[in-house]
């Protein structure tokens, strides 16, 4: 009776799904937009802080920065599961 070798590589390897938009690699548009928003709002927050503008503009930029960073962190932690 012949025993098949379980370590023998026969057949084709599984398809590589990276870069086809399935979320296992490739470009994630939401993440790119969130990072862009984070950088722009942080820069605007710093500019309004040093520019002497109204405090509510500085607070609004800070809130946007905090929210985008929080969403990125939550998405990263959920993606690990």
Short mmCIF file of C-alpha atoms in Angstrom, two decimals:
data_model
loop_
_atom_site.label_atom_id
_atom_site.label_comp_id
_atom_site.label_asym_id
_atom_site.label_seq_id
_atom_site.Cartn_x
_atom_site.Cartn_y
_atom_site.Cartn_z
CA UNK A 1 0.00 0.00 0.00
CA UNK A 2 1.44 3.34 -1.06
CA UNK A 3 1.43 6.18 1.43
CA UNK A 4 1.24 9.63 -0.11
CA UNK A 5 3.90 12.06 1.00
CA UNK A 6 2.12 14.89 2.85
CA UNK A 7 5.08 17.24 2.26
CA UNK A 8 5.23 16.76 -1.49
CA UNK A 9 4.28 19.86 -3.42
CA UNK A 10 1.93 18.84 -6.18
CA UNK A 11 -0.60 21.00 -7.90
CA UNK A 12 -0.74 24.74 -8.23
CA UNK A 13 -0.17 27.10 -5.32
CA UNK A 14 -3.18 29.05 -4.01
CA UNK A 15 -3.98 32.32 -5.74
CA UNK A 16 -2.41 35.48 -4.33
CA UNK A 17 -5.19 37.98 -3.58
CA UNK A 18 -2.97 40.93 -2.66
CA UNK A 19 -3.64 44.07 -4.63
CA UNK A 20 -7.01 43.07 -6.05
CA UNK A 21 -9.11 45.09 -3.58
CA UNK A 22 -10.10 42.22 -1.32
CA UNK A 23 -8.62 43.90 1.73
CA UNK A 24 -5.70 41.51 2.23
CA UNK A 25 -3.05 43.83 0.88
CA UNK A 26 -3.48 46.38 -1.86
CA UNK A 27 -4.62 49.95 -1.41
CA UNK A 28 -7.32 50.68 1.13
CA UNK A 29 -9.03 53.91 0.06
CA UNK A 30 -10.61 54.57 3.45
CA UNK A 31 -7.30 54.25 5.24
CA UNK A 32 -5.60 56.53 2.72
CA UNK A 33 -8.30 59.17 3.14
CA UNK A 34 -8.16 58.93 6.93
CA UNK A 35 -4.38 59.36 6.94
CA UNK A 36 -4.68 62.34 4.61
CA UNK A 37 -7.34 63.88 6.84
CA UNK A 38 -5.18 63.26 9.90
CA UNK A 39 -2.13 64.97 8.41
CA UNK A 40 -4.10 67.92 7.03
CA UNK A 41 -6.06 68.49 10.22
CA UNK A 42 -2.92 68.24 12.36
CA UNK A 43 -1.17 70.78 10.13
CA UNK A 44 -4.20 73.07 10.25
CA UNK A 45 -4.37 72.67 14.02
CA UNK A 46 -0.73 73.68 14.35
CA UNK A 47 -1.14 76.62 11.95
CA UNK A 48 -4.19 77.95 13.78
CA UNK A 49 -2.44 77.48 17.09
CA UNK A 50 0.52 79.63 16.05
CA UNK A 51 -1.51 81.98 13.84
CA UNK A 52 -3.57 83.50 16.60
CA UNK A 53 -6.96 82.70 15.08
CA UNK A 54 -10.22 82.13 16.94
CA UNK A 55 -10.01 79.30 19.49
CA UNK A 56 -13.02 77.45 18.06
CA UNK A 57 -11.14 76.88 14.77
CA UNK A 58 -8.24 75.38 16.72
CA UNK A 59 -10.62 73.17 18.70
CA UNK A 60 -12.43 72.02 15.54
CA UNK A 61 -9.14 71.05 13.89
CA UNK A 62 -8.10 69.22 17.05
CA UNK A 63 -11.37 67.29 17.17
CA UNK A 64 -11.00 66.23 13.53
CA UNK A 65 -7.42 65.13 14.23
CA UNK A 66 -8.51 63.17 17.29
CA UNK A 67 -11.41 61.49 15.49
CA UNK A 68 -9.38 60.44 12.46
CA UNK A 69 -6.60 59.06 14.67
CA UNK A 70 -9.16 57.19 16.77
CA UNK A 71 -10.86 55.69 13.72
CA UNK A 72 -7.50 54.59 12.33
CA UNK A 73 -6.62 52.95 15.66
CA UNK A 74 -9.95 51.12 15.89
CA UNK A 75 -9.67 49.88 12.30
CA UNK A 76 -6.13 48.65 12.99
CA UNK A 77 -7.13 46.80 16.15
CA UNK A 78 -10.17 45.20 14.49
CA UNK A 79 -8.04 44.15 11.53
CA UNK A 80 -5.76 42.09 13.76
CA UNK A 81 -8.54 39.66 14.66
#
